[in-house]
mmCIF file of C-alpha atoms in Angstrom:
data_model
loop_
_atom_site.group_PDB
_atom_site.id
_atom_site.type_symbol
_atom_site.label_atom_id
_atom_site.label_comp_id
_atom_site.label_asym_id
_atom_site.label_seq_id
_atom_site.Cartn_x
_atom_site.Cartn_y
_atom_site.Cartn_z
ATOM 1 C CA MET A 20 196.784 82.986 -4.346
ATOM 2 C CA TYR A 21 200.583 82.927 -4.289
ATOM 3 C CA LYS A 22 200.802 86.720 -4.521
ATOM 4 C CA LEU A 23 198.480 87.091 -1.519
ATOM 5 C CA PHE A 24 200.469 84.516 0.434
ATOM 6 C CA PHE A 25 203.724 86.261 -0.485
ATOM 7 C CA GLN A 26 202.406 89.647 0.685
ATOM 8 C CA LEU A 27 200.950 88.382 3.961
ATOM 9 C CA VAL A 28 203.592 85.902 5.024
ATOM 10 C CA PHE A 29 206.879 86.489 3.244
ATOM 11 C CA LYS A 30 206.829 90.287 3.461
ATOM 12 C CA ARG A 31 205.023 90.958 6.750
ATOM 13 C CA MET A 32 205.418 88.034 9.128
ATOM 14 C CA ASP A 33 208.551 87.353 11.188
ATOM 15 C CA PRO A 34 210.374 84.631 9.222
ATOM 16 C CA GLU A 35 210.853 82.239 12.128
ATOM 17 C CA GLN A 36 207.238 82.642 13.228
ATOM 18 C CA ALA A 37 206.121 82.069 9.634
ATOM 19 C CA HIS A 38 208.158 78.860 9.572
ATOM 20 C CA TYR A 39 206.513 77.513 12.722
ATOM 21 C CA ALA A 40 203.039 78.580 11.586
ATOM 22 C CA ALA A 41 203.461 76.733 8.287
ATOM 23 C CA PHE A 42 204.829 73.768 10.196
ATOM 24 C CA ARG A 43 201.723 73.599 12.390
ATOM 25 C CA TRP A 44 199.411 73.618 9.366
ATOM 26 C CA ILE A 45 201.428 70.910 7.616
ATOM 27 C CA ARG A 46 201.347 68.694 10.707
ATOM 28 C CA LEU A 47 197.618 69.266 11.186
ATOM 29 C CA ALA A 48 196.859 68.376 7.566
ATOM 30 C CA ALA A 49 198.957 65.213 7.805
ATOM 31 C CA ARG A 50 196.975 64.098 10.886
ATOM 32 C CA THR A 51 193.580 64.673 9.197
ATOM 33 C CA PRO A 52 192.834 61.681 6.920
ATOM 34 C CA VAL A 53 190.506 63.416 4.439
ATOM 35 C CA LEU A 54 192.708 66.490 4.106
ATOM 36 C CA ARG A 55 195.853 64.373 3.964
ATOM 37 C CA THR A 56 194.459 62.264 1.134
ATOM 38 C CA PHE A 57 193.333 65.325 -0.823
ATOM 39 C CA VAL A 58 196.636 67.194 -0.459
ATOM 40 C CA ALA A 59 198.739 64.138 -1.302
ATOM 41 C CA ALA A 60 196.657 63.407 -4.409
ATOM 42 C CA ALA A 61 196.918 67.020 -5.586
ATOM 43 C CA LEU A 62 200.530 67.769 -4.718
ATOM 44 C CA ALA A 63 202.340 64.458 -4.478
ATOM 45 C CA PRO A 64 201.225 62.074 -7.218
ATOM 46 C CA ARG A 65 203.574 59.104 -7.485
ATOM 47 C CA TYR A 66 204.682 58.076 -10.961
ATOM 48 C CA LYS A 67 206.581 54.863 -11.444
ATOM 49 C CA GLU A 68 208.655 56.539 -14.171
ATOM 50 C CA LEU A 69 210.206 58.786 -11.506
ATOM 51 C CA ARG A 70 211.253 56.004 -9.166
ATOM 52 C CA THR A 71 214.851 56.563 -8.140
ATOM 53 C CA GLU A 72 217.563 54.384 -6.677
ATOM 54 C CA ALA A 73 220.592 55.888 -4.960
ATOM 55 C CA LEU A 74 223.084 54.369 -2.502
ATOM 56 C CA GLY A 75 221.010 51.205 -2.443
ATOM 57 C CA LEU A 76 217.835 53.083 -1.433
ATOM 58 C CA ARG A 77 214.677 52.936 -3.541
ATOM 59 C CA MET A 78 212.566 56.100 -3.528
ATOM 60 C CA HIS A 79 209.331 57.218 -5.178
ATOM 61 C CA GLY A 80 211.201 59.965 -7.020
ATOM 62 C CA PRO A 81 214.258 62.228 -7.040
ATOM 63 C CA PHE A 82 212.957 65.145 -4.948
ATOM 64 C CA GLY A 83 214.022 65.316 -1.305
ATOM 65 C CA LEU A 84 213.902 67.769 1.575
ATOM 66 C CA ALA A 85 217.316 68.698 2.956
ATOM 67 C CA ALA A 86 218.073 68.968 6.659
ATOM 68 C CA GLY A 87 217.161 72.202 8.398
ATOM 69 C CA PHE A 88 213.404 72.321 7.910
ATOM 70 C CA ASP A 89 212.243 69.467 10.148
ATOM 71 C CA LYS A 90 214.905 69.495 12.842
ATOM 72 C CA ASN A 91 213.127 67.206 15.313
ATOM 73 C CA ALA A 92 211.333 64.623 13.136
ATOM 74 C CA VAL A 93 207.858 66.014 13.813
ATOM 75 C CA ALA A 94 206.544 66.413 10.242
ATOM 76 C CA ILE A 95 207.925 63.552 8.155
ATOM 77 C CA ASP A 96 204.519 62.463 6.848
ATOM 78 C CA GLY A 97 203.483 66.071 6.341
ATOM 79 C CA MET A 98 206.448 66.753 4.096
ATOM 80 C CA SER A 99 205.919 63.492 2.230
ATOM 81 C CA MET A 100 202.286 64.539 1.750
ATOM 82 C CA LEU A 101 203.571 67.676 -0.006
ATOM 83 C CA GLY A 102 205.566 65.626 -2.505
ATOM 84 C CA PHE A 103 209.046 65.097 -1.086
ATOM 85 C CA ASP A 104 210.260 61.591 -1.890
ATOM 86 C CA HIS A 105 212.863 61.501 0.859
ATOM 87 C CA ILE A 106 213.116 63.560 4.028
ATOM 88 C CA GLU A 107 216.331 64.425 5.857
ATOM 89 C CA ILE A 108 215.691 65.543 9.416
ATOM 90 C CA GLY A 109 218.016 67.524 11.644
ATOM 91 C CA THR A 110 220.591 68.694 12.120
ATOM 92 C CA VAL A 111 220.379 66.688 15.364
ATOM 93 C CA THR A 112 223.078 67.031 18.022
ATOM 94 C CA GLY A 113 224.089 64.675 20.832
ATOM 95 C CA GLU A 114 222.511 66.938 23.448
ATOM 96 C CA PRO A 115 219.608 69.402 23.156
ATOM 97 C CA GLN A 116 220.567 72.970 22.348
ATOM 98 C CA PRO A 117 218.622 76.204 21.786
ATOM 99 C CA GLY A 118 220.618 77.466 18.813
ATOM 100 C CA ASN A 119 221.730 81.040 18.290
ATOM 101 C CA PRO A 120 219.935 83.964 19.939
ATOM 102 C CA ARG A 121 217.055 85.460 17.988
ATOM 103 C CA LYS A 122 216.814 87.174 15.546
ATOM 104 C CA ARG A 123 218.501 84.437 13.510
ATOM 105 C CA LEU A 124 216.455 84.063 10.333
ATOM 106 C CA PHE A 125 216.470 86.966 7.879
ATOM 107 C CA ARG A 126 214.591 87.644 4.666
ATOM 108 C CA LEU A 127 216.034 88.864 1.389
ATOM 109 C CA VAL A 128 212.665 89.935 -0.003
ATOM 110 C CA ALA A 129 213.936 91.066 -3.404
ATOM 111 C CA ASP A 130 215.607 87.671 -3.909
ATOM 112 C CA ARG A 131 212.774 85.668 -2.319
ATOM 113 C CA ALA A 132 215.417 84.044 -0.153
ATOM 114 C CA LEU A 133 216.487 83.659 3.477
ATOM 115 C CA ILE A 134 219.675 83.952 5.495
ATOM 116 C CA ASN A 135 219.702 81.163 8.061
ATOM 117 C CA ARG A 136 221.735 81.499 11.261
ATOM 118 C CA MET A 137 219.704 79.151 13.431
ATOM 119 C CA GLY A 138 222.715 77.377 14.957
ATOM 120 C CA PHE A 139 221.510 73.748 15.137
ATOM 121 C CA ASN A 140 218.549 74.374 17.463
ATOM 122 C CA ASN A 141 217.083 70.922 18.216
ATOM 123 C CA GLU A 142 215.811 68.644 20.981
ATOM 124 C CA GLY A 143 218.828 66.334 20.964
ATOM 125 C CA SER A 144 219.427 62.846 19.618
ATOM 126 C CA ALA A 145 217.757 60.977 22.507
ATOM 127 C CA ALA A 146 214.437 62.792 22.045
ATOM 128 C CA VAL A 147 214.544 62.492 18.266
ATOM 129 C CA ALA A 148 215.419 58.776 18.441
ATOM 130 C CA GLU A 149 212.470 58.181 20.778
ATOM 131 C CA ARG A 150 210.127 60.007 18.402
ATOM 132 C CA LEU A 151 211.367 58.056 15.387
ATOM 133 C CA ALA A 152 211.049 54.754 17.250
ATOM 134 C CA ALA A 153 207.417 55.513 18.133
ATOM 135 C CA ARG A 154 206.482 56.758 14.658
ATOM 136 C CA VAL A 155 203.760 54.908 12.754
ATOM 137 C CA PRO A 156 204.331 55.968 9.131
ATOM 138 C CA VAL A 157 201.394 57.161 7.067
ATOM 139 C CA PHE A 158 203.457 57.352 3.881
ATOM 140 C CA ARG A 159 206.327 55.129 2.846
ATOM 141 C CA THR A 160 209.158 57.643 2.850
ATOM 142 C CA THR A 161 212.931 57.373 2.871
ATOM 143 C CA VAL A 162 214.129 59.062 6.064
ATOM 144 C CA GLY A 163 217.654 60.361 6.603
ATOM 145 C CA VAL A 164 219.076 61.889 9.762
ATOM 146 C CA ASN A 165 221.697 64.637 9.711
ATOM 147 C CA ILE A 166 223.864 64.690 12.853
ATOM 148 C CA GLY A 167 226.143 67.456 14.100
ATOM 149 C CA LYS A 168 228.345 68.240 17.087
ATOM 150 C CA THR A 169 226.788 69.674 20.235
ATOM 151 C CA LYS A 170 227.975 73.257 20.625
ATOM 152 C CA VAL A 171 229.134 72.913 24.259
ATOM 153 C CA VAL A 172 231.097 69.710 23.607
ATOM 154 C CA PRO A 173 234.862 70.406 23.326
ATOM 155 C CA GLU A 174 236.397 69.661 19.957
ATOM 156 C CA ALA A 175 238.534 66.933 21.542
ATOM 157 C CA GLU A 176 235.301 65.077 22.405
ATOM 158 C CA ALA A 177 233.561 65.689 19.080
ATOM 159 C CA ALA A 178 234.001 62.133 17.798
ATOM 160 C CA ALA A 179 232.348 60.690 20.899
ATOM 161 C CA ASP A 180 229.460 63.127 20.492
ATOM 162 C CA TYR A 181 228.916 61.971 16.897
ATOM 163 C CA VAL A 182 229.133 58.328 17.986
ATOM 164 C CA LYS A 183 226.494 58.896 20.669
ATOM 165 C CA SER A 184 224.055 60.333 18.154
ATOM 166 C CA THR A 185 224.856 57.598 15.645
ATOM 167 C CA GLU A 186 224.173 54.825 18.159
ATOM 168 C CA ARG A 187 220.863 56.400 19.108
ATOM 169 C CA LEU A 188 219.608 57.209 15.607
ATOM 170 C CA ALA A 189 221.079 54.729 13.110
ATOM 171 C CA ALA A 190 218.468 52.046 13.744
ATOM 172 C CA HIS A 191 215.674 54.483 12.903
ATOM 173 C CA ALA A 192 217.120 56.005 9.721
ATOM 174 C CA ASP A 193 217.534 54.835 6.156
ATOM 175 C CA TYR A 194 220.765 56.825 6.000
ATOM 176 C CA LEU A 195 222.874 59.137 8.173
ATOM 177 C CA VAL A 196 224.667 62.332 7.215
ATOM 178 C CA VAL A 197 227.570 63.566 9.338
ATOM 179 C CA ASN A 198 227.512 67.366 9.343
ATOM 180 C CA VAL A 199 231.000 68.647 10.090
ATOM 181 C CA SER A 200 230.484 72.236 8.937
ATOM 182 C CA SER A 201 228.379 74.812 10.762
ATOM 183 C CA PRO A 202 230.056 78.162 10.117
ATOM 184 C CA ASN A 203 227.341 79.992 12.062
ATOM 185 C CA THR A 204 227.629 77.893 15.227
ATOM 186 C CA PRO A 205 230.587 78.859 17.461
ATOM 187 C CA VAL A 206 232.279 75.831 19.007
ATOM 188 C CA SER A 207 232.760 77.569 22.355
ATOM 189 C CA ALA A 208 232.088 80.800 24.216
ATOM 190 C CA THR A 209 235.450 82.127 23.079
ATOM 191 C CA SER A 210 234.837 81.450 19.399
ATOM 192 C CA ARG A 211 234.115 84.140 16.864
ATOM 193 C CA PRO A 212 230.517 85.356 16.496
ATOM 194 C CA PRO A 213 228.153 83.661 14.012
ATOM 195 C CA SER A 214 229.010 84.288 10.396
ATOM 196 C CA ARG A 215 226.499 85.339 7.752
ATOM 197 C CA CYS A 216 226.695 81.939 6.092
ATOM 198 C CA ALA A 217 223.339 80.693 4.834
ATOM 199 C CA ARG A 218 224.215 77.013 4.678
ATOM 200 C CA CYS A 219 223.359 75.805 8.186
#
């Protein structure tokens, strides 16, 4: 099954399109009670021996999803259904931004890896805060929010941009992460082009 999936998706499908396709299926499964129950039982059993406490937070286990996959808080329950014990959404910026021009996600097929130059594409902290406020959790999941600086905001106003996102999102998160490093996101039109860094 994995070999077929690898051939059809990882080798042949555009990586960003593959990401969004997988995302749609995860969200659909999480919204379908029978399927959600089956997937969670098969892939995300909860064992009390794995319960973890860190920074005053109690979690089902030690395995979490880092920021970058669910940028806009649209699949928290879906990712929990797959077995992640804490979900970090984002990176979320003060204002919406489209990210870097496509193509911005590249496969290293031989290494089964990706180079990510997305550039903090997200809907902005106001939209994400509204979505989190309206969320009715299906699974009890620790939720973190990773916040970054809006690309068009001058560096002199960066602190205010972080504060804006913090004020909007803190009430809806179990923890916040301040992301101060995006090597592939230029801070202005005059900055150097995106690097080949795979961290953001």
